[in-house]
Structures are given as structure tokens and as C-alpha cells.
């Protein structure tokens, strides 16, 4: 099973950009669908985007056209490029890996990284 470590969060002004990274341990990274979620206090964790081992992507409407997911299977790393950030993008961002669905107990989660967008 992989373990995930996120990096790249921080404070940015509205309209700015950030890039998050998620590095996985283990030798089966390419077998996992990878995704980015975010959560704010009092709300459920929200799926923003995902990418299969072969590169097929999904984007939620809230981030489509502003966020770009990518992965480098040779580096066991997934990225989230976030452009045109808005204050409502402020949240804790989590990366996740799954082979059987996000709600499965076998899904793996990172520790989360705070993204704060100031107005």
C-alpha cells in the first residue's frame, strides 16, 4: 500500500497561483487512481479532480478551467496546478489514492495541506 505526502500549500492573494505536490511511497503508484480533495470546517470533503494511471482526468465544475491535475509515474508524484485562485478556494487540500473507490477503506489519504487565498 502506498503512503502519501503533500507539499506546496500556503498563503496566496486572490488571482494568484499555487502548485501542490503529492509524493507516494511504494512501487505500485501507477496502479492507483489519484485525486485531490478539499475540506473546510463544517463541510464534507469535496472531490476536486482525479487522474487515472493512464492519464484520464475528471474535474469538478468548481475548479474546471482553473485547476490542472497531472502525474509523473516515474517520480511517484501527482501535482495540482491551481490558477486564478479565489478566497472560496481556501481549504485544507488532501491527496488520495484508490483502486476500489474513494469511499473504500483501502483508499489512502495524505495528511492535508492548508491553502489560504486572501481577498
XYZ file of C-alpha atoms in Angstrom:
119
model
C 0.000 0.000 0.000
C 1.249 3.495 -0.799
C 1.775 6.316 1.651
C 1.207 9.905 0.562
C 2.963 13.148 1.494
C 1.660 16.517 0.286
C 3.529 19.764 -0.096
C 3.079 23.189 -1.628
C 0.253 24.772 0.329
C 0.422 28.301 1.670
C -0.985 31.797 1.512
C -1.657 33.485 -1.797
C -3.605 36.527 -2.945
C -6.779 36.165 -4.985
C -5.933 35.684 -8.639
C -2.642 34.046 -7.804
C -1.375 30.516 -8.328
C -0.072 27.630 -6.265
C 1.142 24.161 -7.138
C 0.572 21.265 -4.797
C 2.565 18.053 -4.955
C 1.746 14.614 -3.620
C 4.546 12.072 -3.460
C 3.821 8.407 -2.916
C 5.974 5.688 -1.482
C 5.755 2.169 -2.844
C 6.212 0.552 -6.209
C 2.630 0.407 -7.482
C 1.856 4.118 -7.860
C 0.724 3.765 -11.462
C -1.945 1.244 -10.439
C -3.820 3.837 -8.405
C -6.344 6.432 -9.406
C -5.123 9.602 -7.734
C -7.225 12.541 -6.651
C -7.307 15.883 -4.907
C -9.957 16.729 -2.338
C -10.519 19.747 -0.137
C -12.377 20.370 3.080
C -13.484 23.414 5.019
C -14.796 23.404 8.587
C -18.310 22.054 8.853
C -18.393 20.750 5.297
C -17.824 17.347 3.758
C -14.646 16.574 1.934
C -15.101 17.523 -1.725
C -13.573 15.726 -4.714
C -11.991 18.333 -6.982
C -10.179 16.304 -9.600
C -8.799 12.856 -10.283
C -6.447 11.160 -12.708
C -6.103 7.515 -13.658
C -2.825 5.717 -14.102
C -3.187 6.216 -17.834
C -3.930 9.933 -17.522
C -7.714 10.120 -17.819
C -8.904 13.118 -15.824
C -12.038 14.346 -14.089
C -12.711 17.875 -12.841
C -15.461 19.201 -10.639
C -17.265 22.212 -12.062
C -15.936 24.384 -9.241
C -12.346 24.061 -10.480
C -12.720 23.261 -14.186
C -10.614 25.619 -16.269
C -8.621 26.869 -13.268
C -7.005 23.757 -11.792
C -4.932 21.166 -13.646
C -4.071 17.721 -12.338
C -1.092 15.765 -13.602
C 1.059 12.867 -12.536
C 4.556 11.591 -13.203
C 4.567 7.846 -12.639
C 8.365 7.746 -12.912
C 8.597 10.041 -9.881
C 5.599 8.614 -7.981
C 4.260 12.158 -7.818
C 0.984 13.868 -8.585
C 0.531 17.609 -8.992
C -2.260 20.135 -8.758
C -1.652 23.424 -10.533
C -4.114 25.964 -9.186
C -4.564 29.226 -11.101
C -6.941 32.154 -10.703
C -7.406 31.311 -7.063
C -10.404 32.712 -5.220
C -10.993 33.250 -1.496
C -13.558 30.441 -1.617
C -10.742 28.054 -2.576
C -9.419 28.403 0.965
C -9.419 24.921 2.498
C -7.292 22.016 3.591
C -6.325 20.096 0.475
C -5.818 16.337 0.565
C -4.400 13.970 -1.970
C -5.733 10.441 -2.147
C -5.064 7.159 -3.874
C -7.563 4.450 -4.590
C -8.036 1.292 -6.635
C -11.556 0.466 -5.462
C -13.382 3.760 -4.989
C -12.812 6.787 -2.758
C -15.131 5.580 -0.022
C -13.329 2.260 0.268
C -11.460 1.528 3.468
C -8.449 0.672 1.335
C -8.150 4.226 -0.016
C -5.069 6.095 1.137
C -5.010 9.744 2.204
C -2.332 12.342 2.675
C -2.055 14.439 5.803
C -3.503 17.553 4.182
C -2.017 20.932 3.358
C -3.591 24.318 4.068
C -4.309 26.664 1.188
C -5.396 30.172 2.114
C -6.460 32.702 -0.507
C -6.715 36.279 0.682
C -9.004 38.829 -0.943
